[in-house]
């Protein structure tokens, strides 16, 4: 099989799965889990090929990141993001806010 197709196999998580789950506009712990997974899976996909060329193992590592992010978000009580914003560093708030595009504010949604 061509290398580009094999590489697409483990980039599949970041390119298709996580954006598809994020398109449902989740809230609370699921939103936090998908934000963490969206940042973690590219890191795994860039770093893992330096250690192994087995694309199945890299795919499993990306799956572990997504499953781990869900576990962390739900077990750490990542419920409402507005209530826990006070104890997050500014740079992390900026990253999470940057990931939350299309929240309706750009279209002038009224409250």
Short mmCIF file of C-alpha atoms in Angstrom, two decimals:
data_model
loop_
_atom_site.label_atom_id
_atom_site.label_comp_id
_atom_site.label_asym_id
_atom_site.label_seq_id
_atom_site.Cartn_x
_atom_site.Cartn_y
_atom_site.Cartn_z
CA UNK A 1 0.00 0.00 0.00
CA UNK A 2 1.22 3.49 -0.79
CA UNK A 3 2.81 5.40 2.10
CA UNK A 4 0.50 8.38 1.69
CA UNK A 5 -2.56 6.16 2.15
CA UNK A 6 -1.02 4.53 5.23
CA UNK A 7 -0.24 7.94 6.74
CA UNK A 8 -3.80 9.11 6.06
CA UNK A 9 -4.91 6.16 8.18
CA UNK A 10 -3.52 7.60 11.39
CA UNK A 11 -4.21 11.23 10.48
CA UNK A 12 -7.82 10.15 10.02
CA UNK A 13 -8.49 10.92 13.70
CA UNK A 14 -7.48 14.57 13.44
CA UNK A 15 -8.81 15.18 9.93
CA UNK A 16 -12.21 13.49 10.14
CA UNK A 17 -13.25 11.91 13.46
CA UNK A 18 -12.64 14.77 15.89
CA UNK A 19 -14.00 17.53 13.59
CA UNK A 20 -17.11 15.40 12.96
CA UNK A 21 -17.70 15.03 16.69
CA UNK A 22 -17.01 18.74 17.27
CA UNK A 23 -19.52 19.72 14.54
CA UNK A 24 -22.35 18.55 16.81
CA UNK A 25 -21.46 21.49 19.09
CA UNK A 26 -20.97 19.49 22.29
CA UNK A 27 -20.97 21.16 25.68
CA UNK A 28 -19.35 20.55 29.04
CA UNK A 29 -17.03 17.60 29.49
CA UNK A 30 -17.42 16.34 25.92
CA UNK A 31 -16.37 19.72 24.54
CA UNK A 32 -13.32 19.76 26.80
CA UNK A 33 -12.46 16.18 25.76
CA UNK A 34 -12.66 17.03 22.07
CA UNK A 35 -10.58 20.19 22.58
CA UNK A 36 -7.86 18.15 24.27
CA UNK A 37 -8.05 15.43 21.61
CA UNK A 38 -7.89 18.04 18.82
CA UNK A 39 -4.63 19.33 20.30
CA UNK A 40 -3.21 15.92 21.27
CA UNK A 41 -3.72 13.82 18.16
CA UNK A 42 -1.55 15.97 15.85
CA UNK A 43 1.21 15.83 18.44
CA UNK A 44 1.05 12.02 18.47
CA UNK A 45 0.87 11.90 14.66
CA UNK A 46 4.01 14.05 14.34
CA UNK A 47 6.08 12.46 17.12
CA UNK A 48 5.16 8.76 16.87
CA UNK A 49 6.71 8.14 13.40
CA UNK A 50 10.11 8.98 14.91
CA UNK A 51 9.75 5.93 17.16
CA UNK A 52 7.83 3.46 14.99
CA UNK A 53 6.85 3.05 11.37
CA UNK A 54 3.92 0.78 12.24
CA UNK A 55 0.87 2.80 11.21
CA UNK A 56 -1.44 0.52 13.18
CA UNK A 57 0.43 1.35 16.36
CA UNK A 58 0.24 5.08 15.60
CA UNK A 59 -3.50 4.73 14.92
CA UNK A 60 -3.89 2.98 18.29
CA UNK A 61 -1.92 5.75 19.99
CA UNK A 62 -4.28 8.36 18.48
CA UNK A 63 -7.24 6.30 19.69
CA UNK A 64 -5.67 6.19 23.16
CA UNK A 65 -5.33 9.99 23.13
CA UNK A 66 -9.00 10.43 22.21
CA UNK A 67 -10.18 7.85 24.76
CA UNK A 68 -7.86 9.31 27.39
CA UNK A 69 -9.10 12.83 26.75
CA UNK A 70 -12.69 11.66 27.22
CA UNK A 71 -11.71 9.83 30.40
CA UNK A 72 -9.83 12.84 31.75
CA UNK A 73 -12.60 15.32 30.91
CA UNK A 74 -15.40 13.24 32.40
CA UNK A 75 -13.50 12.04 35.47
CA UNK A 76 -11.93 15.43 36.23
CA UNK A 77 -15.36 17.01 36.30
CA UNK A 78 -14.97 19.11 33.17
CA UNK A 79 -18.65 20.01 33.24
CA UNK A 80 -19.47 23.63 32.51
CA UNK A 81 -16.48 25.45 31.03
CA UNK A 82 -17.63 28.85 32.26
CA UNK A 83 -17.47 27.82 35.91
CA UNK A 84 -13.93 26.47 35.68
CA UNK A 85 -12.45 29.28 33.56
CA UNK A 86 -11.11 31.08 36.61
CA UNK A 87 -8.52 28.44 37.43
CA UNK A 88 -7.14 28.01 33.89
CA UNK A 89 -4.05 29.90 32.73
CA UNK A 90 -4.58 32.67 30.19
CA UNK A 91 -2.76 30.89 27.38
CA UNK A 92 -4.97 27.81 27.78
CA UNK A 93 -8.13 29.95 27.74
CA UNK A 94 -6.87 31.54 24.51
CA UNK A 95 -6.24 28.15 22.88
CA UNK A 96 -9.66 26.80 23.88
CA UNK A 97 -11.37 29.99 22.70
CA UNK A 98 -9.49 29.79 19.39
CA UNK A 99 -10.73 26.24 18.90
CA UNK A 100 -14.33 27.30 19.48
CA UNK A 101 -14.90 28.93 16.12
CA UNK A 102 -18.39 29.46 14.80
CA UNK A 103 -20.02 30.07 18.15
CA UNK A 104 -22.51 32.47 16.56
CA UNK A 105 -20.91 35.66 17.84
CA UNK A 106 -19.54 36.50 14.42
CA UNK A 107 -23.07 36.70 13.04
CA UNK A 108 -24.42 38.97 15.74
CA UNK A 109 -26.59 36.46 17.56
CA UNK A 110 -28.78 38.24 20.10
CA UNK A 111 -29.15 37.00 23.65
#
